[in-house]
Every structure is written in C-alpha cells, then in structure tokens.
mmCIF file with all atom_site columns, C-alpha atoms in Angstrom:
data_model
loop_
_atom_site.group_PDB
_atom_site.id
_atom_site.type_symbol
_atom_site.label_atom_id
_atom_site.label_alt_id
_atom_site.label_comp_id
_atom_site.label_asym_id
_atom_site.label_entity_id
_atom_site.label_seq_id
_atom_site.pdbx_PDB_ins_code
_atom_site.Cartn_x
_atom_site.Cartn_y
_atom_site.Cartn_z
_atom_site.occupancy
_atom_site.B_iso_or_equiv
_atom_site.pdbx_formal_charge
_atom_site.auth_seq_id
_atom_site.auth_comp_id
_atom_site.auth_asym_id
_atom_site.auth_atom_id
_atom_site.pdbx_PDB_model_num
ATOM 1   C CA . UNK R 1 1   ? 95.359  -40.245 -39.408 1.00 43.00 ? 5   UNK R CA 1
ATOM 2   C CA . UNK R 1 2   ? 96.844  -42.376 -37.057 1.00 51.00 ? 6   UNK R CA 1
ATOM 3   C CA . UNK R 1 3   ? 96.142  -44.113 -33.402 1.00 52.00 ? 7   UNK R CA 1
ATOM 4   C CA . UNK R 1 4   ? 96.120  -41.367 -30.843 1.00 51.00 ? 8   UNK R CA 1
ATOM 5   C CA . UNK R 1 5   ? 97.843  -43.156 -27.926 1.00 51.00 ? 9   UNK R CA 1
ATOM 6   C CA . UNK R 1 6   ? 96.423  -40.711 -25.399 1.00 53.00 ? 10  UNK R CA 1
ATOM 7   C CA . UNK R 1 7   ? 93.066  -42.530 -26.525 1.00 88.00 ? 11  UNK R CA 1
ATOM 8   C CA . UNK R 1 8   ? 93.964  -45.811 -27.482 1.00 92.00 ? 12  UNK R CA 1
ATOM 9   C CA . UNK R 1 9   ? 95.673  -48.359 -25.088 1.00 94.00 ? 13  UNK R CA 1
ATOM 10  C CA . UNK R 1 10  ? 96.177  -52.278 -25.268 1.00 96.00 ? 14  UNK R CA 1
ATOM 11  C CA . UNK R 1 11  ? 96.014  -54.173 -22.442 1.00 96.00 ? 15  UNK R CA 1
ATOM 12  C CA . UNK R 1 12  ? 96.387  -58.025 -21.764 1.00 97.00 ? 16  UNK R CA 1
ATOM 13  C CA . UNK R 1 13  ? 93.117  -59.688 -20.003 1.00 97.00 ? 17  UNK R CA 1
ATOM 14  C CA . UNK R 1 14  ? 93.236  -61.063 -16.766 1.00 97.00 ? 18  UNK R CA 1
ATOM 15  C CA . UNK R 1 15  ? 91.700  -63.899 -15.200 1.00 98.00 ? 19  UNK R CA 1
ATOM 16  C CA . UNK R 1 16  ? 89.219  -61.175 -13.241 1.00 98.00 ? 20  UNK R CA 1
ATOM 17  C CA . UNK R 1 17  ? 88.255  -59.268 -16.437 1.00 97.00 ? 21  UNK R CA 1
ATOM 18  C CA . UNK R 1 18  ? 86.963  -62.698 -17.952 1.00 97.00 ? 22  UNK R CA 1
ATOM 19  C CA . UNK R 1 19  ? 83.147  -60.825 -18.777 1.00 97.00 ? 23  UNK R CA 1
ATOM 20  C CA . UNK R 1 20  ? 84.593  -58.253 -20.688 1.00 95.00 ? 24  UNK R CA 1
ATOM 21  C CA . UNK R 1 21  ? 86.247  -60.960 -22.827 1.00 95.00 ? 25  UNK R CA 1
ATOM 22  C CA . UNK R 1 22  ? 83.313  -63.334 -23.086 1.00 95.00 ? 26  UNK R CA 1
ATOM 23  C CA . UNK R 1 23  ? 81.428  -59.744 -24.453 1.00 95.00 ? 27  UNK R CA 1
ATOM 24  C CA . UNK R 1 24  ? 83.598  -59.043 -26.809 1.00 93.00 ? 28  UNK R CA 1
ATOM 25  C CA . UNK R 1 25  ? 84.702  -61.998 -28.418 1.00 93.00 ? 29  UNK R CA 1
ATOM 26  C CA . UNK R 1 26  ? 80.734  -63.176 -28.762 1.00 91.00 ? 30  UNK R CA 1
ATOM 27  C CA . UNK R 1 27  ? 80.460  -59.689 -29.918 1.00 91.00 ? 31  UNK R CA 1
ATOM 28  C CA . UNK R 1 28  ? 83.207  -60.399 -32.812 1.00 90.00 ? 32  UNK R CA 1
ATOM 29  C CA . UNK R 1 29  ? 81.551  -64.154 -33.738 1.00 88.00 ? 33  UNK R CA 1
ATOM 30  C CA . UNK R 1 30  ? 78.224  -62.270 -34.321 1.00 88.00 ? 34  UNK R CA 1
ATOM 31  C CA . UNK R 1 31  ? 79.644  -59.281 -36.521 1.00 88.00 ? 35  UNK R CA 1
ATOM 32  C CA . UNK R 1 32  ? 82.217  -61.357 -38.070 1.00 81.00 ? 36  UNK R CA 1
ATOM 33  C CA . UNK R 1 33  ? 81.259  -64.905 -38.455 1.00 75.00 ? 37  UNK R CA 1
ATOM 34  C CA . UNK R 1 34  ? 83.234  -65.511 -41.336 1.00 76.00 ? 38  UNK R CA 1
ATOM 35  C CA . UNK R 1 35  ? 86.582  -64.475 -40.068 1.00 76.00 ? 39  UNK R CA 1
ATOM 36  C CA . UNK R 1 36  ? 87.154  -66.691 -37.107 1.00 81.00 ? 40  UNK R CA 1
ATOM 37  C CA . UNK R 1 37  ? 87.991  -70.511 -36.571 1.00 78.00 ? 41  UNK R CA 1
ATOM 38  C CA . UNK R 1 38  ? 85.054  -70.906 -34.134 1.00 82.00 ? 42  UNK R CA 1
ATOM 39  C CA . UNK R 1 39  ? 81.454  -69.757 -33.949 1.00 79.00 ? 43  UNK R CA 1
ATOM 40  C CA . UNK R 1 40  ? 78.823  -67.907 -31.687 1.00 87.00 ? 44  UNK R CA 1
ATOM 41  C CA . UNK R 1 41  ? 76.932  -71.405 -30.895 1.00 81.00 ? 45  UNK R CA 1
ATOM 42  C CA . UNK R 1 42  ? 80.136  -73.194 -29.420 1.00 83.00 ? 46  UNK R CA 1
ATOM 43  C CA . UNK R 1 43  ? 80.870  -70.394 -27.480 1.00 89.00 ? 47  UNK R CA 1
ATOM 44  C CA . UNK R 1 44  ? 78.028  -68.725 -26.466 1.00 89.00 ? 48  UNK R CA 1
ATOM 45  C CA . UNK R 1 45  ? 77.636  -72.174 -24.059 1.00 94.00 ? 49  UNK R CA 1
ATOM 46  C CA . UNK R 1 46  ? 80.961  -71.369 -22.393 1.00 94.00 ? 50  UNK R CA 1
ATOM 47  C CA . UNK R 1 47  ? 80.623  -71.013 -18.957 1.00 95.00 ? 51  UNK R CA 1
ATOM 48  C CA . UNK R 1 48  ? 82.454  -69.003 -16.550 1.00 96.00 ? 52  UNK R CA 1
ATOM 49  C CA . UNK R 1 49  ? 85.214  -71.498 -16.153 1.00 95.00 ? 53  UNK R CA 1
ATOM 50  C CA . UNK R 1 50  ? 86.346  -71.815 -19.747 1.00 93.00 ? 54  UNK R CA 1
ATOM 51  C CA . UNK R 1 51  ? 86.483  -68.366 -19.844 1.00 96.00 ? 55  UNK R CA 1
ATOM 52  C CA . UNK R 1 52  ? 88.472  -67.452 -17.186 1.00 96.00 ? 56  UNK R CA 1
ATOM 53  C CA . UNK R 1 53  ? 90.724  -70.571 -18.123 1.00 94.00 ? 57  UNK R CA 1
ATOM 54  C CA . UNK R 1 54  ? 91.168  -68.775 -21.881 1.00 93.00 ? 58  UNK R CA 1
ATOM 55  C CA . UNK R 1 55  ? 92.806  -65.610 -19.384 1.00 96.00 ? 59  UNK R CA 1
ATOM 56  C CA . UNK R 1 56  ? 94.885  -67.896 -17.173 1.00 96.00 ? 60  UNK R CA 1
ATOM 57  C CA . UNK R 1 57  ? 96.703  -69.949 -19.386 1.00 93.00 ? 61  UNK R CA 1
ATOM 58  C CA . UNK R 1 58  ? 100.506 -68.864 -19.296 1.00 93.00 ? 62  UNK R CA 1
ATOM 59  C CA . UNK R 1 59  ? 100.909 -70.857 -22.397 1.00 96.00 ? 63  UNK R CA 1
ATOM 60  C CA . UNK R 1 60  ? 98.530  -67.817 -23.965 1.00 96.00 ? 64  UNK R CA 1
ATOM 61  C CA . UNK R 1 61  ? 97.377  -64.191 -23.659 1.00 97.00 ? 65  UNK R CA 1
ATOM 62  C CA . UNK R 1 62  ? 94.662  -62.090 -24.811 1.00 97.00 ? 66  UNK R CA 1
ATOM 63  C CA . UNK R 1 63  ? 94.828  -58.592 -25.373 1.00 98.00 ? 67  UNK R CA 1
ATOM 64  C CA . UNK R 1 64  ? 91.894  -56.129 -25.316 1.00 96.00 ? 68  UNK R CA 1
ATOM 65  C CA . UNK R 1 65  ? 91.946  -52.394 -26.895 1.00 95.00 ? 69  UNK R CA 1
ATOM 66  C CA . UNK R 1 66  ? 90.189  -49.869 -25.393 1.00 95.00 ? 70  UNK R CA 1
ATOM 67  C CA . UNK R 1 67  ? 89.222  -46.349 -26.309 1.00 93.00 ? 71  UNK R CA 1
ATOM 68  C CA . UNK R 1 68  ? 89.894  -44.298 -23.213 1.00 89.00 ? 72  UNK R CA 1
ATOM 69  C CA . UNK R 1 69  ? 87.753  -46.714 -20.857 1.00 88.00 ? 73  UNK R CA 1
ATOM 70  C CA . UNK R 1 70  ? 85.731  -48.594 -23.836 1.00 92.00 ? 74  UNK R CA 1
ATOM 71  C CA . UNK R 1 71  ? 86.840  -52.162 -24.987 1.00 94.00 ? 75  UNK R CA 1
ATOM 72  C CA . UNK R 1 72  ? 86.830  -51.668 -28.490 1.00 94.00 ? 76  UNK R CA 1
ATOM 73  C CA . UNK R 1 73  ? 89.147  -54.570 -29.656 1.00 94.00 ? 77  UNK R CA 1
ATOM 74  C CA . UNK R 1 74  ? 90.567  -58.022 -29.078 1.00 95.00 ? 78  UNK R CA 1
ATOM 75  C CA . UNK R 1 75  ? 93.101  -60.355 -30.045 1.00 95.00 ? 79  UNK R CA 1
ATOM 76  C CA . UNK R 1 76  ? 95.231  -63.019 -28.757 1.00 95.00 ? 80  UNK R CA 1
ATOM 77  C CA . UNK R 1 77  ? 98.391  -65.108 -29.290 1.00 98.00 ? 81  UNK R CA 1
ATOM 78  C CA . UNK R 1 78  ? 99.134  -68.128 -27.969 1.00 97.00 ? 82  UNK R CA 1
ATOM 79  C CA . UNK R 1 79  ? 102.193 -70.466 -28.239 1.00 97.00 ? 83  UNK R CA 1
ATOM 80  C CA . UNK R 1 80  ? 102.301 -73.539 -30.668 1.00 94.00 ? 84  UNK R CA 1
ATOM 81  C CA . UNK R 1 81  ? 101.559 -77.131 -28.428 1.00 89.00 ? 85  UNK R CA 1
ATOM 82  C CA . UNK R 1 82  ? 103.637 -78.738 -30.990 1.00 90.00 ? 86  UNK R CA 1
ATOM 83  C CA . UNK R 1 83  ? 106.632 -76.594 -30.637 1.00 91.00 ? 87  UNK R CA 1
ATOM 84  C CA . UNK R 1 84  ? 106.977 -73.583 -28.189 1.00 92.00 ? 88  UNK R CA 1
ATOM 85  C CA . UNK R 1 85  ? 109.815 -71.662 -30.061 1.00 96.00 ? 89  UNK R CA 1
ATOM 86  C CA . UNK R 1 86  ? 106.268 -70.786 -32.388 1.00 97.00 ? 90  UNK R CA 1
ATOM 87  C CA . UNK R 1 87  ? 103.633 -68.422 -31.420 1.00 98.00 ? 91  UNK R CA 1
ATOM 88  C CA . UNK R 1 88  ? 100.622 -68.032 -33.089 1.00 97.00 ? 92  UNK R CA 1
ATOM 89  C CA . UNK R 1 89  ? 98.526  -64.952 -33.721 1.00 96.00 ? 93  UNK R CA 1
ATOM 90  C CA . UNK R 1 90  ? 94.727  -65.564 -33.913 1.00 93.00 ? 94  UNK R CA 1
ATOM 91  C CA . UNK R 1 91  ? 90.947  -64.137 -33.126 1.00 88.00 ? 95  UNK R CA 1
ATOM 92  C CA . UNK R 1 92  ? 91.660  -60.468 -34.108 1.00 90.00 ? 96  UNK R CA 1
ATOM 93  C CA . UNK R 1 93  ? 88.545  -58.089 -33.825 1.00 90.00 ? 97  UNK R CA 1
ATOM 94  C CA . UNK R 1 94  ? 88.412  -54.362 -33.535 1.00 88.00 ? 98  UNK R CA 1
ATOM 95  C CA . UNK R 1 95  ? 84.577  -53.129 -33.216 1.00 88.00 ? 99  UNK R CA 1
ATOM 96  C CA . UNK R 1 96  ? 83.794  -51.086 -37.228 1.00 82.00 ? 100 UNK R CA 1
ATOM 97  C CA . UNK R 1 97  ? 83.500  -47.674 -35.973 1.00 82.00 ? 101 UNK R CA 1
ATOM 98  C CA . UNK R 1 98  ? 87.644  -48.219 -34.783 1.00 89.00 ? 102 UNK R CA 1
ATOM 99  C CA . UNK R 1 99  ? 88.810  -49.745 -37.968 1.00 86.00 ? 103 UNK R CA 1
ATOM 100 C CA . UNK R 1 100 ? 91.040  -48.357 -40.717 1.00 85.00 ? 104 UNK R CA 1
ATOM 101 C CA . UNK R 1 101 ? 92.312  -45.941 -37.777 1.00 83.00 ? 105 UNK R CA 1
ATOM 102 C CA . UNK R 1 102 ? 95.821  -48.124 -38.016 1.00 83.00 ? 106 UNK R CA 1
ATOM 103 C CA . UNK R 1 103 ? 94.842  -49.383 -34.526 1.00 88.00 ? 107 UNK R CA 1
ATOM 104 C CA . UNK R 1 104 ? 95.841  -53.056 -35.918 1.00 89.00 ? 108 UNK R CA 1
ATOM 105 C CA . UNK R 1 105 ? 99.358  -51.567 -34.934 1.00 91.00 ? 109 UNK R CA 1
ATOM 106 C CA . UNK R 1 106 ? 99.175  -51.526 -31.357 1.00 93.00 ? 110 UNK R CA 1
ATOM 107 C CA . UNK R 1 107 ? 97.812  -55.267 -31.081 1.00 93.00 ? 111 UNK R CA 1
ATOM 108 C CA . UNK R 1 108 ? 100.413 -56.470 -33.113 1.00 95.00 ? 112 UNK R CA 1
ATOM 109 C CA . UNK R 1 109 ? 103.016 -54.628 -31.760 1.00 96.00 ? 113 UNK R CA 1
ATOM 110 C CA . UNK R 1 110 ? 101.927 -56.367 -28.048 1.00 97.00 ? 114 UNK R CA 1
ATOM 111 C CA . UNK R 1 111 ? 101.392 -59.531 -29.468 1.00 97.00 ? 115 UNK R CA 1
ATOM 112 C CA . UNK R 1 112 ? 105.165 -59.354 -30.934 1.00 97.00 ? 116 UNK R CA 1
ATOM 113 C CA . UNK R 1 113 ? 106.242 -58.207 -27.878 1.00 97.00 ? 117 UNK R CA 1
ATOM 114 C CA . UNK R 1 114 ? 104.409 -61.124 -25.552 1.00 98.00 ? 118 UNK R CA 1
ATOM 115 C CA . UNK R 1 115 ? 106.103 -63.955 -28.288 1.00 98.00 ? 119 UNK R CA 1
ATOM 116 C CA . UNK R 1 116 ? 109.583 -62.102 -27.664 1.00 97.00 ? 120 UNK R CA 1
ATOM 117 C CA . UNK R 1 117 ? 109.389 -62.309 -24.048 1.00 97.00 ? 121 UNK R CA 1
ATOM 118 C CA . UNK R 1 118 ? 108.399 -65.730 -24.177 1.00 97.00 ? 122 UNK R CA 1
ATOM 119 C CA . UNK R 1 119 ? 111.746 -66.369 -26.593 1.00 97.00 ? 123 UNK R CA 1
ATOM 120 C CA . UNK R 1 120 ? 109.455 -67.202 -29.294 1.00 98.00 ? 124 UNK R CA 1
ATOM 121 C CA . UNK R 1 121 ? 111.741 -67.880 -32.710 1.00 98.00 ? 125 UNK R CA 1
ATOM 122 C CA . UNK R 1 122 ? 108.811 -67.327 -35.126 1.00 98.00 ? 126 UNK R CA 1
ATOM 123 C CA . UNK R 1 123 ? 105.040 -66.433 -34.898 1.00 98.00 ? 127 UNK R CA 1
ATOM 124 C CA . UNK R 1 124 ? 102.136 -67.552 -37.412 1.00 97.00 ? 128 UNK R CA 1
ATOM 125 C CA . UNK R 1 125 ? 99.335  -65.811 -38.534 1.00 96.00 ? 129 UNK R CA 1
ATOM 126 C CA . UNK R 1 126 ? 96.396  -67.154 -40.887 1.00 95.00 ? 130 UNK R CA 1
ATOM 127 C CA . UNK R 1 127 ? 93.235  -65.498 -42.333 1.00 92.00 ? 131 UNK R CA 1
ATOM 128 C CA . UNK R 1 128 ? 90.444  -66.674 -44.262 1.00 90.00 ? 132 UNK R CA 1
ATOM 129 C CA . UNK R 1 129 ? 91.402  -65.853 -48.003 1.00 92.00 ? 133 UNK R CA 1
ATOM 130 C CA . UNK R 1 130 ? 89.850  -62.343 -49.191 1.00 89.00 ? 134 UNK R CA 1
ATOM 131 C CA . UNK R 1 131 ? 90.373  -60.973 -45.777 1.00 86.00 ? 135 UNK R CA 1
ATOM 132 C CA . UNK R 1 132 ? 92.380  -57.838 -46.776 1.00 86.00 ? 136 UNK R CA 1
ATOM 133 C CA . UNK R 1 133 ? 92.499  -56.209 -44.057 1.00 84.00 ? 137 UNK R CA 1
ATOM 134 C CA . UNK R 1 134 ? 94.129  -58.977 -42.123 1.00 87.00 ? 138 UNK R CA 1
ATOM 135 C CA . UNK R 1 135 ? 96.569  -59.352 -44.588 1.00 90.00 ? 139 UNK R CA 1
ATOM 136 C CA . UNK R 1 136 ? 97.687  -55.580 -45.169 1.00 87.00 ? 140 UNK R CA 1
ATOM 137 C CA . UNK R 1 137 ? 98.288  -55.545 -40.998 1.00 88.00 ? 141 UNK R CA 1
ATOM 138 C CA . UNK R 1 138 ? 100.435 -58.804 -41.123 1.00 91.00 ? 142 UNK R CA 1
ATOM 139 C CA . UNK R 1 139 ? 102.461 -57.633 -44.101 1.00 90.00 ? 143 UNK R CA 1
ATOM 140 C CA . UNK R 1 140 ? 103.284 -54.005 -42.048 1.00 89.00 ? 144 UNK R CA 1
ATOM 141 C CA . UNK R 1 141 ? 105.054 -56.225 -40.172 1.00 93.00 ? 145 UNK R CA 1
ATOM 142 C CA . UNK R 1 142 ? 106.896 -57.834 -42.790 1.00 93.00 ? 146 UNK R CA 1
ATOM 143 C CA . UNK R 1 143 ? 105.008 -61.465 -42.035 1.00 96.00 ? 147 UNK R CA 1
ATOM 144 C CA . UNK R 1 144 ? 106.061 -64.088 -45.016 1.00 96.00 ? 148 UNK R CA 1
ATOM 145 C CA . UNK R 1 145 ? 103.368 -66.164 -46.934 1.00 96.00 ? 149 UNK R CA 1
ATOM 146 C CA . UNK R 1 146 ? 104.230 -69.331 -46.332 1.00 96.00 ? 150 UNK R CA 1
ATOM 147 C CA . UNK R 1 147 ? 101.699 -71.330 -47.650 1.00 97.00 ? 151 UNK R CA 1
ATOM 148 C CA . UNK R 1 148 ? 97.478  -72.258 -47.861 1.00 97.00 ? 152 UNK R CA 1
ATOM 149 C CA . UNK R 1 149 ? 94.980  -74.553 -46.842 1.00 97.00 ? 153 UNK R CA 1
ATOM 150 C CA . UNK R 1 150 ? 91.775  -75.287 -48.697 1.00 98.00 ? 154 UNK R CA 1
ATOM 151 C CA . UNK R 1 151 ? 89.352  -75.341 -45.059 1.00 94.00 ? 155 UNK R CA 1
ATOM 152 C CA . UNK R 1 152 ? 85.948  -75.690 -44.048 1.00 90.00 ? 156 UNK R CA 1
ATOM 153 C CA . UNK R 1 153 ? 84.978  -72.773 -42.391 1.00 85.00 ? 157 UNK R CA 1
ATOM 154 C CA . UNK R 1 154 ? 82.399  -72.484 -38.817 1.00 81.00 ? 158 UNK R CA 1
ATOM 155 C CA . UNK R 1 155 ? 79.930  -70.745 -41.456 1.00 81.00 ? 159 UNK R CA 1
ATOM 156 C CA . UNK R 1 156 ? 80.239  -73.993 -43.714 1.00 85.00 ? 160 UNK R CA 1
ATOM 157 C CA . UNK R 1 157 ? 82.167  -72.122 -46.675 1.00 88.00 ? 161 UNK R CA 1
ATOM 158 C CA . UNK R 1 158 ? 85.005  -74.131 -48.075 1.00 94.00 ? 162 UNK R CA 1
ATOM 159 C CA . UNK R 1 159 ? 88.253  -71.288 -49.030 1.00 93.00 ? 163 UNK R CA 1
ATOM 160 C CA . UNK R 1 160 ? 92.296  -71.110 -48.297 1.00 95.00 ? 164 UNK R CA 1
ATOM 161 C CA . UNK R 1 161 ? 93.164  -70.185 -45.498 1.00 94.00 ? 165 UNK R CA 1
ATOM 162 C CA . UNK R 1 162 ? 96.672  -68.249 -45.812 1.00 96.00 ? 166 UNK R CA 1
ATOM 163 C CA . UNK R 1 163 ? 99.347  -68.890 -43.970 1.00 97.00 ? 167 UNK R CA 1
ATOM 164 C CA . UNK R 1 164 ? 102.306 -66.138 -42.958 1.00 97.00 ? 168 UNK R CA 1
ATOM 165 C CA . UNK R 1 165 ? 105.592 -66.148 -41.002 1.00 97.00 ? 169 UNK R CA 1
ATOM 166 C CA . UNK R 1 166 ? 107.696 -64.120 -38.769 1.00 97.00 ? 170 UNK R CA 1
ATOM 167 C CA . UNK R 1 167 ? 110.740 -64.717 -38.765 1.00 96.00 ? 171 UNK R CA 1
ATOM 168 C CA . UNK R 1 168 ? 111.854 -63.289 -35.030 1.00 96.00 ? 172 UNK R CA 1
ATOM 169 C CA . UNK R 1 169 ? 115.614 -64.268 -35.447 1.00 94.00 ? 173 UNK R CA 1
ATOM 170 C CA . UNK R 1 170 ? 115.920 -61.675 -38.043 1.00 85.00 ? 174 UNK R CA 1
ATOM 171 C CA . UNK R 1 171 ? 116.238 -58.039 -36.896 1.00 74.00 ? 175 UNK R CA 1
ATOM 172 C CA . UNK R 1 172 ? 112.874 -56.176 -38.149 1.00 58.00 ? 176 UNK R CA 1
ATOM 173 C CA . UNK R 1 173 ? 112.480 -52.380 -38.069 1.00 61.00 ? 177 UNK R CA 1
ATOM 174 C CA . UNK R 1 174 ? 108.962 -51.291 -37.142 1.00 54.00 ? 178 UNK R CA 1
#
C-alpha cells in the first residue's frame, strides 16, 4: 500500500523550525550510524547557529516528512560547490515504523523538484554499499550508477560508497 497524501506531507525546513531539524537528524545519526557521512558526536556539539545556518543556506534545502503533524522523516539536497548545474541528494532518514510505506517517493520527488527550479542539469546520490533500500528508491527514479569509492566511514568501517546519476536534461516519466 502506498503513501496516503491526506497523511503524509513534505515540507522544506525553515530557518525558524531549526529544533525540529537538530531532533531529527541526531535522531537519524543514533538509529542509523552507519548510513550517513557524519556522526552523532560532531553534531550533537552544534549549536544553534550552525543549525539554523544548515536551513538558511539558498545554496541548500532540507526537507522534513511529517505524518499529519509528526516529523517522521528528513532529507536534504544541496547544490555541488564545484559546479552548480549539479545537485546532490544526501542525509535521507525516515523514522522505522514509516518505512517500506513508499514514502521515499515524496522526498525524492521534492528534492527533484528543488534541483529543477534551481536549473540543476544533473543530481548525485551516494549510499554506503549494502544499503538496499537507498538504492531501490534512487533506481525508481531511473538514477544511473556511475561509479564507487572504497571510504572510511564515521563508524570506522572501510566499504564503496556507490555513486548514481540523474540525468535532468533527459525527459523522465515518474
């Protein structure tokens, strides 16, 4: 069964919601330390400041997914310093009771949306190898591997981390 949209919504974060954020993303480094390019002891220390300057950052956005008035989810996209025609997808989390509810569809359907807007060519998504579910979601949306990276990860594992592409010149159907 399928996302209910009179339940489920997606939202982007704003400057002013910056708690809810902090909770939730130190919320996804506890359950899922494994799955994420950072770690609970870097930022757990963050204060108010760096997290309100993760919301205000045109250059990014953050999007939260909420169960009628709950914040169930997070994830965020953010364009590449390098080269701005790129977007990047990154710190995905949806809390384990709202999993395998195809709810992944909704944050990547913003997320898509945000890089179009921002005339985004192509977005990039990795994931720690053996993360299925992260890959299923990005091939639904017809993401390309394009390549892997042997890594140290926060928790101190070494493993590939997989690298897809979007290409957003191309007309997709959804």
């Amino acid at each position: 069964m399928g996302p209910q949209s009179n339940y489920y919504s997606i939202k982007r974060l704003l400057p002013s919601q910056w708690k809810e954020y902090k909770s939730i993303r130190l919320e996804a480094l506890i359950t899922n330390p494994e799955m994420f390019g950072s770690n609970y002891a870097t930022e757990s220390h963050f204060d108010k400041n760096n997290w309100i300057s993760l919301l205000e950052d045109d250059s990014r956005a953050m999007f939260a997914l909420y169960y009628n008035q709950l914040l169930v989810g997070v994830s965020g996209i953010k364009l590449k310093e390098a080269d701005a025609s790129t977007a990047i997808m990154f710190a995905s989390f949806i809390k384990s009771s709202h999993r395998r509810m195809g709810l992944s569809k909704l944050i990547y359907e913003a997320r898509i949306d945000w890089a179009v807007h921002k005339k985004c060519k192509s977005i990039i998504i990795s994931h720690r190898s053996g993360n299925i579910s992260s890959k299923a979601a990005n091939q639904n949306f017809r993401f390309v591997y394009s390549h892997a990276k042997h890594v140290q990860w926060p928790d101190g594992v070494w493993a590939d981390e997989l690298f897809y592409l979007l290409d957003l010149t191309v007309k997709h159907e959804r």
